[in-house]
mmCIF file of C-alpha atoms and ligand atoms in Angstrom:
data_model
loop_
_atom_site.group_PDB
_atom_site.id
_atom_site.type_symbol
_atom_site.label_atom_id
_atom_site.label_comp_id
_atom_site.label_asym_id
_atom_site.label_seq_id
_atom_site.Cartn_x
_atom_site.Cartn_y
_atom_site.Cartn_z
ATOM 1 C CA MET A 1 -20.559 7.062 -31.966
ATOM 2 C CA THR A 2 -17.796 5.711 -29.754
ATOM 3 C CA SER A 3 -16.596 7.988 -26.990
ATOM 4 C CA ILE A 4 -13.321 9.901 -27.119
ATOM 5 C CA PRO A 5 -11.426 9.842 -23.807
ATOM 6 C CA LEU A 6 -9.168 12.700 -22.690
ATOM 7 C CA VAL A 7 -6.241 10.246 -22.871
ATOM 8 C CA ASN A 8 -6.664 6.924 -24.683
ATOM 9 C CA LEU A 9 -4.467 4.581 -22.639
ATOM 10 C CA ARG A 10 -6.341 1.481 -23.830
ATOM 11 C CA ARG A 11 -5.436 2.235 -27.445
ATOM 12 C CA GLN A 12 -1.838 2.950 -26.498
ATOM 13 C CA TYR A 13 -1.665 -0.440 -24.785
ATOM 14 C CA ALA A 14 -3.213 -2.181 -27.791
ATOM 15 C CA GLU A 15 -0.400 -0.730 -29.931
ATOM 16 C CA ILE A 16 2.458 -1.894 -27.674
ATOM 17 C CA ARG A 17 0.945 -4.949 -25.969
ATOM 18 C CA PRO A 18 3.646 -7.540 -26.856
ATOM 19 C CA VAL A 19 6.491 -5.260 -25.733
ATOM 20 C CA MET A 20 4.784 -4.424 -22.447
ATOM 21 C CA ARG A 21 3.852 -8.020 -21.676
ATOM 22 C CA GLU A 22 7.428 -9.131 -22.257
ATOM 23 C CA ALA A 23 8.786 -6.372 -19.988
ATOM 24 C CA VAL A 24 6.389 -7.228 -17.176
ATOM 25 C CA GLU A 25 6.899 -10.977 -17.619
ATOM 26 C CA LYS A 26 10.644 -10.544 -17.184
ATOM 27 C CA VAL A 27 10.165 -8.874 -13.813
ATOM 28 C CA LEU A 28 7.748 -11.609 -12.747
ATOM 29 C CA GLU A 29 10.279 -14.282 -13.690
ATOM 30 C CA ASN A 30 13.009 -12.458 -11.750
ATOM 31 C CA GLN A 31 10.899 -11.961 -8.600
ATOM 32 C CA MET A 32 12.905 -8.856 -7.641
ATOM 33 C CA PHE A 33 10.344 -6.145 -7.183
ATOM 34 C CA ILE A 34 12.007 -3.110 -5.588
ATOM 35 C CA GLN A 35 14.471 -0.948 -7.537
ATOM 36 C CA GLY A 36 17.153 -3.268 -8.929
ATOM 37 C CA LEU A 37 18.242 -3.559 -12.543
ATOM 38 C CA PRO A 38 14.994 -2.484 -14.251
ATOM 39 C CA VAL A 39 14.925 0.804 -12.322
ATOM 40 C CA ALA A 40 18.643 1.462 -12.812
ATOM 41 C CA ALA A 41 18.317 0.723 -16.532
ATOM 42 C CA PHE A 42 15.330 3.036 -16.893
ATOM 43 C CA ALA A 43 17.002 5.859 -14.933
ATOM 44 C CA GLU A 44 20.036 5.630 -17.196
ATOM 45 C CA ALA A 45 17.898 5.570 -20.360
ATOM 46 C CA PHE A 46 15.841 8.542 -19.155
ATOM 47 C CA ARG A 47 19.019 10.454 -18.249
ATOM 48 C CA ALA A 48 20.432 9.807 -21.717
ATOM 49 C CA ALA A 49 17.148 10.731 -23.472
ATOM 50 C CA LEU A 50 17.150 14.097 -21.678
ATOM 51 C CA GLY A 51 20.886 14.666 -21.906
ATOM 52 C CA ALA A 52 21.009 15.222 -18.137
ATOM 53 C CA ASN A 53 23.879 14.617 -15.721
ATOM 54 C CA HIS A 54 22.027 12.428 -13.214
ATOM 55 C CA ALA A 55 18.589 10.795 -13.083
ATOM 56 C CA ILE A 56 17.107 8.927 -10.123
ATOM 57 C CA GLY A 57 13.874 6.950 -10.295
ATOM 58 C CA CYS A 58 11.476 7.339 -7.363
ATOM 59 C CA SER A 59 7.973 6.505 -6.191
ATOM 60 C CA ASN A 60 6.024 9.395 -7.791
ATOM 61 C CA GLY A 61 6.208 13.017 -8.890
ATOM 62 C CA THR A 62 5.102 14.397 -5.532
ATOM 63 C CA SER A 63 7.767 12.527 -3.569
ATOM 64 C CA ALA A 64 10.299 13.621 -6.201
ATOM 65 C CA ILE A 65 9.687 17.269 -5.227
ATOM 66 C CA GLU A 66 9.728 16.462 -1.510
ATOM 67 C CA VAL A 67 13.027 14.615 -1.648
ATOM 68 C CA VAL A 68 14.693 17.434 -3.584
ATOM 69 C CA LEU A 69 13.603 19.961 -0.953
ATOM 70 C CA ARG A 70 14.923 17.628 1.793
ATOM 71 C CA ALA A 71 18.203 17.103 -0.056
ATOM 72 C CA TYR A 72 18.722 20.868 -0.040
ATOM 73 C CA GLY A 73 17.755 21.114 3.640
ATOM 74 C CA ILE A 74 14.678 23.208 2.875
ATOM 75 C CA GLY A 75 12.127 22.981 5.698
ATOM 76 C CA PRO A 76 10.456 24.916 8.516
ATOM 77 C CA GLY A 77 11.034 28.678 8.306
ATOM 78 C CA ASP A 78 11.967 28.528 4.626
ATOM 79 C CA GLU A 79 9.866 29.916 1.810
ATOM 80 C CA VAL A 80 9.503 28.458 -1.672
ATOM 81 C CA VAL A 81 8.072 30.684 -4.410
ATOM 82 C CA THR A 82 5.711 28.782 -6.687
ATOM 83 C CA VAL A 83 2.396 29.118 -8.542
ATOM 84 C CA SER A 84 -1.210 28.482 -7.605
ATOM 85 C CA HIS A 85 -2.179 27.556 -11.174
ATOM 86 C CA THR A 86 -0.906 23.953 -10.976
ATOM 87 C CA PHE A 87 -1.808 20.522 -9.661
ATOM 88 C CA PHE A 88 -2.122 20.434 -5.846
ATOM 89 C CA ALA A 89 1.026 18.297 -5.431
ATOM 90 C CA THR A 90 3.372 21.173 -6.319
ATOM 91 C CA VAL A 91 2.332 23.131 -3.232
ATOM 92 C CA GLU A 92 1.623 20.059 -1.105
ATOM 93 C CA ALA A 93 5.242 18.888 -1.437
ATOM 94 C CA ILE A 94 6.473 22.225 -0.040
ATOM 95 C CA LEU A 95 4.097 21.908 2.913
ATOM 96 C CA ASN A 96 5.088 18.286 3.512
ATOM 97 C CA VAL A 97 8.686 19.271 4.238
ATOM 98 C CA GLY A 98 7.478 21.966 6.634
ATOM 99 C CA ALA A 99 8.361 24.885 4.362
ATOM 100 C CA THR A 100 6.050 27.746 3.373
ATOM 101 C CA PRO A 101 4.702 28.006 -0.182
ATOM 102 C CA VAL A 102 4.511 31.553 -1.543
ATOM 103 C CA MET A 103 2.181 31.471 -4.525
ATOM 104 C CA VAL A 104 2.446 34.036 -7.310
ATOM 105 C CA ASP A 105 0.217 34.778 -10.280
ATOM 106 C CA VAL A 106 0.944 33.483 -13.788
ATOM 107 C CA ASP A 107 1.158 35.064 -17.206
ATOM 108 C CA ALA A 108 -2.219 35.277 -18.948
ATOM 109 C CA ALA A 109 -0.858 34.058 -22.302
ATOM 110 C CA THR A 110 1.577 31.271 -21.313
ATOM 111 C CA HIS A 111 -0.145 30.285 -18.030
ATOM 112 C CA THR A 112 3.292 29.998 -16.381
ATOM 113 C CA MET A 113 5.382 31.869 -13.777
ATOM 114 C CA LEU A 114 6.856 35.235 -14.744
ATOM 115 C CA PRO A 115 10.382 36.094 -13.514
ATOM 116 C CA ALA A 116 9.202 39.523 -12.331
ATOM 117 C CA ALA A 117 6.431 37.957 -10.245
ATOM 118 C CA ALA A 118 8.883 35.484 -8.737
ATOM 119 C CA GLU A 119 11.356 38.214 -7.886
ATOM 120 C CA ALA A 120 8.674 40.383 -6.281
ATOM 121 C CA ALA A 121 7.885 37.486 -3.916
ATOM 122 C CA VAL A 122 11.471 36.968 -2.718
ATOM 123 C CA THR A 123 12.071 37.680 0.995
ATOM 124 C CA PRO A 124 15.057 36.993 3.272
ATOM 125 C CA ARG A 125 13.454 33.595 4.017
ATOM 126 C CA THR A 126 13.166 32.474 0.400
ATOM 127 C CA ARG A 127 15.279 29.407 -0.408
ATOM 128 C CA ALA A 128 13.925 28.235 -3.744
ATOM 129 C CA ILE A 129 11.821 29.115 -6.776
ATOM 130 C CA MET A 130 9.697 26.298 -8.149
ATOM 131 C CA PRO A 131 8.086 27.090 -11.512
ATOM 132 C CA VAL A 132 5.873 24.530 -13.249
ATOM 133 C CA HIS A 133 6.223 23.755 -16.954
ATOM 134 C CA LEU A 134 2.445 23.655 -17.108
ATOM 135 C CA TYR A 135 0.730 21.536 -19.774
ATOM 136 C CA GLY A 136 4.258 20.741 -21.002
ATOM 137 C CA MET A 137 5.139 24.381 -21.818
ATOM 138 C CA PRO A 138 8.603 25.422 -20.590
ATOM 139 C CA CYS A 139 8.647 28.581 -18.435
ATOM 140 C CA ASP A 140 10.890 31.584 -19.045
ATOM 141 C CA LEU A 141 13.925 29.724 -17.721
ATOM 142 C CA ASP A 142 16.541 32.369 -18.595
ATOM 143 C CA GLY A 143 14.561 34.962 -16.668
ATOM 144 C CA LEU A 144 13.870 32.677 -13.706
ATOM 145 C CA ARG A 145 17.485 31.477 -13.584
ATOM 146 C CA ALA A 146 18.664 35.087 -13.452
ATOM 147 C CA VAL A 147 16.372 35.794 -10.491
ATOM 148 C CA ALA A 148 17.496 32.622 -8.706
ATOM 149 C CA GLN A 149 21.171 33.435 -9.253
ATOM 150 C CA LYS A 150 20.796 37.056 -8.187
ATOM 151 C CA HIS A 151 19.232 36.019 -4.864
ATOM 152 C CA GLY A 152 21.204 32.803 -4.311
ATOM 153 C CA LEU A 153 18.148 30.535 -4.636
ATOM 154 C CA LEU A 154 17.618 27.007 -5.855
ATOM 155 C CA LEU A 155 15.651 26.794 -9.121
ATOM 156 C CA LEU A 156 13.611 23.607 -8.873
ATOM 157 C CA GLU A 157 11.576 22.872 -12.002
ATOM 158 C CA ASP A 158 8.353 20.908 -11.625
ATOM 159 C CA ALA A 159 8.584 19.121 -14.985
ATOM 160 C CA ALA A 160 5.867 16.564 -14.153
ATOM 161 C CA GLN A 161 4.116 17.446 -17.437
ATOM 162 C CA ALA A 162 7.145 18.281 -19.573
ATOM 163 C CA HIS A 163 8.866 15.065 -20.704
ATOM 164 C CA LEU A 164 11.172 15.950 -23.637
ATOM 165 C CA ALA A 165 9.955 19.570 -23.796
ATOM 166 C CA ARG A 166 12.672 21.925 -25.045
ATOM 167 C CA TYR A 167 13.787 25.407 -24.081
ATOM 168 C CA LYS A 168 16.072 27.225 -26.537
ATOM 169 C CA GLY A 169 17.216 23.957 -28.073
ATOM 170 C CA ARG A 170 17.849 22.154 -24.782
ATOM 171 C CA THR A 171 15.677 19.392 -23.388
ATOM 172 C CA ILE A 172 14.147 20.260 -20.010
ATOM 173 C CA GLY A 173 16.347 18.633 -17.375
ATOM 174 C CA SER A 174 19.563 18.785 -19.394
ATOM 175 C CA ASP A 175 20.447 22.267 -18.186
ATOM 176 C CA SER A 176 18.443 22.308 -14.941
ATOM 177 C CA ASP A 177 19.861 22.485 -11.412
ATOM 178 C CA VAL A 178 17.065 20.087 -10.534
ATOM 179 C CA ALA A 179 13.904 19.027 -12.345
ATOM 180 C CA THR A 180 11.298 16.550 -11.143
ATOM 181 C CA PHE A 181 9.139 14.309 -13.310
ATOM 182 C CA SER A 182 5.972 12.290 -12.782
ATOM 183 C CA PHE A 183 5.120 9.064 -14.570
ATOM 184 C CA TYR A 184 1.521 9.006 -13.373
ATOM 185 C CA PRO A 185 -0.290 6.854 -15.977
ATOM 186 C CA GLY A 186 -1.883 9.827 -17.770
ATOM 187 C CA LYS A 187 1.378 11.769 -18.187
ATOM 188 C CA ASN A 188 3.195 11.802 -21.574
ATOM 189 C CA LEU A 189 5.347 8.942 -20.270
ATOM 190 C CA GLY A 190 3.111 6.941 -17.956
ATOM 191 C CA ALA A 191 3.850 3.969 -15.715
ATOM 192 C CA TYR A 192 1.385 1.185 -14.869
ATOM 193 C CA GLY A 193 1.052 2.620 -11.386
ATOM 194 C CA ASP A 194 2.810 5.472 -9.574
ATOM 195 C CA ALA A 195 6.380 6.492 -10.436
ATOM 196 C CA GLY A 196 8.560 9.592 -10.712
ATOM 197 C CA ALA A 197 12.118 10.788 -11.275
ATOM 198 C CA ILE A 198 14.566 13.473 -10.216
ATOM 199 C CA VAL A 199 17.066 14.852 -12.694
ATOM 200 C CA CYS A 200 19.944 17.019 -11.487
ATOM 201 C CA LYS A 201 23.307 18.493 -12.329
ATOM 202 C CA ASP A 202 25.241 17.975 -9.126
ATOM 203 C CA ALA A 203 26.705 14.572 -8.171
ATOM 204 C CA VAL A 204 26.594 15.244 -4.413
ATOM 205 C CA ILE A 205 22.881 16.124 -4.565
ATOM 206 C CA ALA A 206 22.219 13.068 -6.762
ATOM 207 C CA ASP A 207 23.926 10.843 -4.202
ATOM 208 C CA ARG A 208 21.991 12.393 -1.310
ATOM 209 C CA ILE A 209 18.682 11.935 -3.142
ATOM 210 C CA THR A 210 19.573 8.331 -4.009
ATOM 211 C CA ARG A 211 20.056 7.581 -0.317
ATOM 212 C CA LEU A 212 17.133 9.700 0.991
ATOM 213 C CA ILE A 213 14.635 7.730 -1.107
ATOM 214 C CA ASP A 214 15.976 4.463 0.362
ATOM 215 C CA HIS A 215 15.916 5.032 4.148
ATOM 216 C CA GLY A 216 19.189 6.989 4.171
ATOM 217 C CA ARG A 217 21.037 3.708 3.676
ATOM 218 C CA SER A 218 24.803 3.454 3.739
ATOM 219 C CA GLY A 219 24.615 -0.377 3.753
ATOM 220 C CA LYS A 220 21.902 -3.033 3.984
ATOM 221 C CA TYR A 221 21.244 -2.366 7.694
ATOM 222 C CA THR A 222 23.219 0.824 8.292
ATOM 223 C CA HIS A 223 21.781 4.301 7.921
ATOM 224 C CA ASP A 224 23.721 7.552 8.051
ATOM 225 C CA MET A 225 20.748 9.818 7.463
ATOM 226 C CA VAL A 226 17.020 9.709 8.079
ATOM 227 C CA GLY A 227 15.327 9.260 4.727
ATOM 228 C CA SER A 228 12.142 7.521 3.768
ATOM 229 C CA ASN A 229 10.833 4.878 1.403
ATOM 230 C CA GLN A 230 10.303 6.655 -1.908
ATOM 231 C CA ARG A 231 11.723 3.949 -4.179
ATOM 232 C CA MET A 232 10.485 2.984 -7.625
ATOM 233 C CA ASP A 233 9.101 -0.519 -8.203
ATOM 234 C CA ALA A 234 10.981 -2.798 -10.593
ATOM 235 C CA LEU A 235 7.722 -3.322 -12.511
ATOM 236 C CA GLN A 236 7.390 0.424 -13.100
ATOM 237 C CA GLY A 237 11.040 0.677 -14.143
ATOM 238 C CA ALA A 238 10.535 -2.102 -16.682
ATOM 239 C CA VAL A 239 7.280 -0.569 -17.985
ATOM 240 C CA LEU A 240 8.858 2.875 -18.333
ATOM 241 C CA ALA A 241 12.005 1.558 -20.032
ATOM 242 C CA ALA A 242 9.826 -0.329 -22.525
ATOM 243 C CA LYS A 243 7.719 2.772 -23.246
ATOM 244 C CA LEU A 244 10.558 5.320 -23.407
ATOM 245 C CA PRO A 245 11.549 4.561 -27.039
ATOM 246 C CA PHE A 246 7.989 5.505 -28.107
ATOM 247 C CA LEU A 247 7.882 8.818 -26.213
ATOM 248 C CA ALA A 248 9.338 11.101 -28.909
ATOM 249 C CA GLY A 249 6.900 9.695 -31.486
ATOM 250 C CA TRP A 250 3.926 10.120 -29.157
ATOM 251 C CA ASN A 251 4.991 13.714 -28.431
ATOM 252 C CA ALA A 252 5.290 14.397 -32.180
ATOM 253 C CA ARG A 253 1.753 13.094 -32.645
ATOM 254 C CA ARG A 254 0.575 15.343 -29.758
ATOM 255 C CA LYS A 255 2.200 18.299 -31.512
ATOM 256 C CA ALA A 256 0.366 17.529 -34.780
ATOM 257 C CA VAL A 257 -2.940 17.211 -32.917
ATOM 258 C CA VAL A 258 -2.397 20.572 -31.191
ATOM 259 C CA ALA A 259 -1.645 22.156 -34.586
ATOM 260 C CA ARG A 260 -4.893 20.680 -35.944
ATOM 261 C CA TYR A 261 -6.883 22.072 -32.993
ATOM 262 C CA ASN A 262 -5.221 25.495 -33.270
ATOM 263 C CA THR A 263 -5.709 25.766 -37.044
ATOM 264 C CA LYS A 264 -9.439 25.295 -36.659
ATOM 265 C CA LEU A 265 -10.071 27.029 -33.327
ATOM 266 C CA GLU A 266 -7.792 30.059 -33.130
ATOM 267 C CA PRO A 267 -9.206 31.822 -36.231
ATOM 268 C CA THR A 268 -12.641 31.604 -34.580
ATOM 269 C CA GLY A 269 -11.394 33.717 -31.650
ATOM 270 C CA PHE A 270 -10.461 31.082 -29.060
ATOM 271 C CA ALA A 271 -7.178 31.487 -27.133
ATOM 272 C CA SER A 272 -5.071 28.439 -26.311
ATOM 273 C CA GLN A 273 -1.812 28.439 -24.305
ATOM 274 C CA ALA A 274 0.765 30.702 -26.003
ATOM 275 C CA ALA A 275 4.175 29.265 -26.889
ATOM 276 C CA PRO A 276 6.999 31.814 -26.483
ATOM 277 C CA ALA A 277 9.687 31.880 -29.187
ATOM 278 C CA GLY A 278 12.380 29.210 -28.825
ATOM 279 C CA VAL A 279 10.202 26.911 -26.779
ATOM 280 C CA GLU A 280 8.928 23.453 -27.699
ATOM 281 C CA SER A 281 6.113 22.196 -25.490
ATOM 282 C CA ALA A 282 5.676 18.519 -24.618
ATOM 283 C CA HIS A 283 1.962 19.161 -25.326
ATOM 284 C CA HIS A 284 0.760 17.310 -22.253
ATOM 285 C CA LEU A 285 -2.636 19.038 -22.346
ATOM 286 C CA TYR A 286 -4.497 21.107 -24.922
ATOM 287 C CA VAL A 287 -6.112 23.886 -22.917
ATOM 288 C CA ILE A 288 -8.357 26.514 -24.467
ATOM 289 C CA GLN A 289 -10.387 29.346 -22.935
ATOM 290 C CA VAL A 290 -14.146 29.616 -23.367
ATOM 291 C CA GLN A 291 -16.714 32.076 -22.062
ATOM 292 C CA ASN A 292 -19.353 29.431 -21.283
ATOM 293 C CA ARG A 293 -17.022 26.837 -19.827
ATOM 294 C CA ASP A 294 -19.428 24.777 -17.719
ATOM 295 C CA GLU A 295 -21.973 24.586 -20.537
ATOM 296 C CA THR A 296 -19.251 23.574 -23.029
ATOM 297 C CA LEU A 297 -17.871 20.916 -20.713
ATOM 298 C CA ALA A 298 -21.327 19.452 -20.085
ATOM 299 C CA ALA A 299 -22.141 19.373 -23.815
ATOM 300 C CA LEU A 300 -18.833 17.686 -24.699
ATOM 301 C CA ASN A 301 -19.165 15.131 -21.909
ATOM 302 C CA ALA A 302 -22.764 14.405 -22.975
ATOM 303 C CA ALA A 303 -21.437 13.754 -26.503
ATOM 304 C CA GLY A 304 -18.995 11.181 -25.085
ATOM 305 C CA ILE A 305 -15.997 13.493 -25.315
ATOM 306 C CA GLY A 306 -13.675 13.307 -22.298
ATOM 307 C CA ALA A 307 -12.943 17.015 -21.883
ATOM 308 C CA GLY A 308 -11.695 18.149 -18.466
ATOM 309 C CA ILE A 309 -10.466 21.159 -16.481
ATOM 310 C CA HIS A 310 -6.848 21.568 -15.401
ATOM 311 C CA TYR A 311 -7.419 22.944 -12.872
ATOM 312 C CA PRO A 312 -10.850 24.126 -11.733
ATOM 313 C CA VAL A 313 -9.855 25.333 -8.240
ATOM 314 C CA PRO A 314 -6.565 27.241 -7.826
ATOM 315 C CA ILE A 315 -4.445 26.017 -4.920
ATOM 316 C CA HIS A 316 -4.832 29.224 -2.923
ATOM 317 C CA GLN A 317 -8.602 28.701 -3.035
ATOM 318 C CA GLN A 318 -8.487 25.079 -1.880
ATOM 319 C CA GLU A 319 -10.132 24.422 1.469
ATOM 320 C CA ALA A 320 -7.006 22.692 2.782
ATOM 321 C CA MET A 321 -5.069 25.912 2.288
ATOM 322 C CA PHE A 322 -7.351 28.287 4.191
ATOM 323 C CA PRO A 323 -5.808 27.668 7.649
ATOM 324 C CA LEU A 324 -2.302 27.838 6.119
ATOM 325 C CA LEU A 325 -2.556 31.210 4.401
ATOM 326 C CA PRO A 326 -1.863 34.201 6.658
ATOM 327 C CA LYS A 327 -4.360 36.284 4.660
ATOM 328 C CA PRO A 328 -6.572 35.515 1.653
ATOM 329 C CA LEU A 329 -4.552 35.726 -1.556
ATOM 330 C CA ALA A 330 -5.790 37.445 -4.703
ATOM 331 C CA LEU A 331 -4.288 36.048 -7.913
ATOM 332 C CA PRO A 332 -6.513 37.544 -10.627
ATOM 333 C CA VAL A 333 -4.995 35.864 -13.701
ATOM 334 C CA THR A 334 -4.981 32.444 -12.021
ATOM 335 C CA GLU A 335 -8.586 32.911 -10.870
ATOM 336 C CA ARG A 336 -9.720 34.061 -14.301
ATOM 337 C CA LEU A 337 -8.035 31.112 -16.042
ATOM 338 C CA ALA A 338 -9.678 28.688 -13.613
ATOM 339 C CA ARG A 339 -13.082 30.018 -14.716
ATOM 340 C CA HIS A 340 -12.449 29.777 -18.455
ATOM 341 C CA ILE A 341 -10.115 26.887 -19.246
ATOM 342 C CA ILE A 342 -11.147 23.564 -20.709
ATOM 343 C CA SER A 343 -8.877 20.667 -21.764
ATOM 344 C CA LEU A 344 -9.750 18.824 -24.971
ATOM 345 C CA PRO A 345 -8.750 15.200 -25.668
ATOM 346 C CA LEU A 346 -5.050 14.883 -26.473
ATOM 347 C CA CYS A 347 -2.676 11.922 -26.545
ATOM 348 C CA GLY A 348 -0.406 10.062 -28.941
ATOM 349 C CA ALA A 349 -3.182 7.657 -29.906
ATOM 350 C CA ILE A 350 -5.997 10.021 -30.935
ATOM 351 C CA THR A 351 -6.942 9.982 -34.651
ATOM 352 C CA ASP A 352 -7.510 12.989 -36.951
ATOM 353 C CA ASP A 353 -11.110 11.895 -37.340
ATOM 354 C CA GLU A 354 -11.588 11.996 -33.561
ATOM 355 C CA VAL A 355 -9.939 15.425 -33.329
ATOM 356 C CA ASP A 356 -12.306 16.715 -36.011
ATOM 357 C CA ARG A 357 -15.293 15.320 -34.103
ATOM 358 C CA VAL A 358 -14.097 17.107 -30.942
ATOM 359 C CA ILE A 359 -13.665 20.369 -32.883
ATOM 360 C CA ALA A 360 -17.156 20.108 -34.398
ATOM 361 C CA ALA A 361 -18.778 19.373 -31.040
ATOM 362 C CA PHE A 362 -16.780 22.179 -29.392
ATOM 363 C CA LEU A 363 -17.697 24.795 -32.027
ATOM 364 C CA LYS A 364 -21.372 23.865 -31.721
ATOM 365 C CA VAL A 365 -21.526 25.152 -28.149
ATOM 366 C CA ALA A 366 -18.403 27.088 -27.102
ATOM 367 C CA ARG A 367 -18.108 30.874 -27.219
ATOM 368 C CA PRO A 368 -14.785 32.784 -27.093
ATOM 369 C CA VAL A 369 -14.019 34.744 -23.924
ATOM 370 C CA THR A 370 -15.429 38.262 -24.089
ATOM 371 C CA HIS A 371 -14.862 39.556 -20.564
HETATM 372 C C1 PLP B 401 1.279 14.960 -11.856
HETATM 373 C C2 PLP B 401 1.870 16.160 -11.237
HETATM 374 C C3 PLP B 401 2.554 16.122 -10.012
HETATM 375 C C4 PLP B 401 2.550 14.941 -9.109
HETATM 376 O O1 PLP B 401 2.977 13.766 -9.671
HETATM 377 P P1 PLP B 401 2.477 12.358 -9.061
HETATM 378 O O2 PLP B 401 3.317 11.373 -9.782
HETATM 379 O O3 PLP B 401 1.030 12.235 -9.364
HETATM 380 O O4 PLP B 401 2.749 12.388 -7.601
HETATM 381 C C5 PLP B 401 3.181 17.273 -9.577
HETATM 382 N N1 PLP B 401 3.143 18.410 -10.273
HETATM 383 C C6 PLP B 401 2.459 18.502 -11.438
HETATM 384 C C7 PLP B 401 2.458 19.800 -12.179
HETATM 385 C C8 PLP B 401 1.795 17.387 -11.948
HETATM 386 O O5 PLP B 401 1.118 17.488 -13.094
#
């Protein structure tokens, strides 16, 4: 039996090889490797695909968050409300600009930030709320927007996993103050290296971000602000532009795979991430809760099935965070999820036969959560 990886990038490449080779070849012939036309063309195509006002390509999804916080002048003394049930970069970006992350618990069914939890964490120092559309599932944006507006806060959406996800009929990013994306190779839209993007409504913020990611340039050798180097490579721009036309189809395939998993697994008592009404996930990960998680993971891995955990250690329990937290945090839902969640293989290239093999192997060992 051949193994089934969590994400089958080799098969994706086999399906689009000529297109990708041509895109890369063009950049090699041009010998212009930083930003330039390929990155501008991709940013415009991504903006149009989302229906957003502005899109700026950058070096990765972590730097995308950092540059947004800098563009809004968020730094030392400021608090940003976010979640602990996420990838480390969400919180790391807040720390890297000198601001203080305030982590709140998530909803047990959707695994995402609740407006009430966000509001309860607001203090006079709060400047922004940063929810994460985790596993591609849009958060309660109406609720979070209301909290942000009421307290005069920025709502910054970490959409690193939510390419083309929809909330009440609108693509994530099209109605956002600011949303950040990652094109890490394993994401729904993946580069051949590191890359990211910022999508925003406001032209002044877009212009500031454009300059911050390129040394605060006003001309070739003139700088009117201190920025950094967070630019996107031309090769990544070309790769992403060539892949973008396939994204909606890959997401549709992900959706069908998730339906296949749910049809077979939910009647047997297993709980996967709940989708609130009016929300269309990008289905970045298929995450399901099991009682005997470590045993299930070991059995699947031994059978050549690339199951994983996203994420096994909540951010507030990471060693790096201990000196930074004034007192130990208790986030019971987050901690409970971290003990029970397992991610099963999911991507645009997985076959029905492979999904059925994963389901059979899973049902052989996994037990639904009982306590
Ligand atoms: C991937 C990811 C990031 C970071 O993106 P990089 O491109 O890897 O820097 C941030 N937040 C979340 C939720 C992610 O999944």
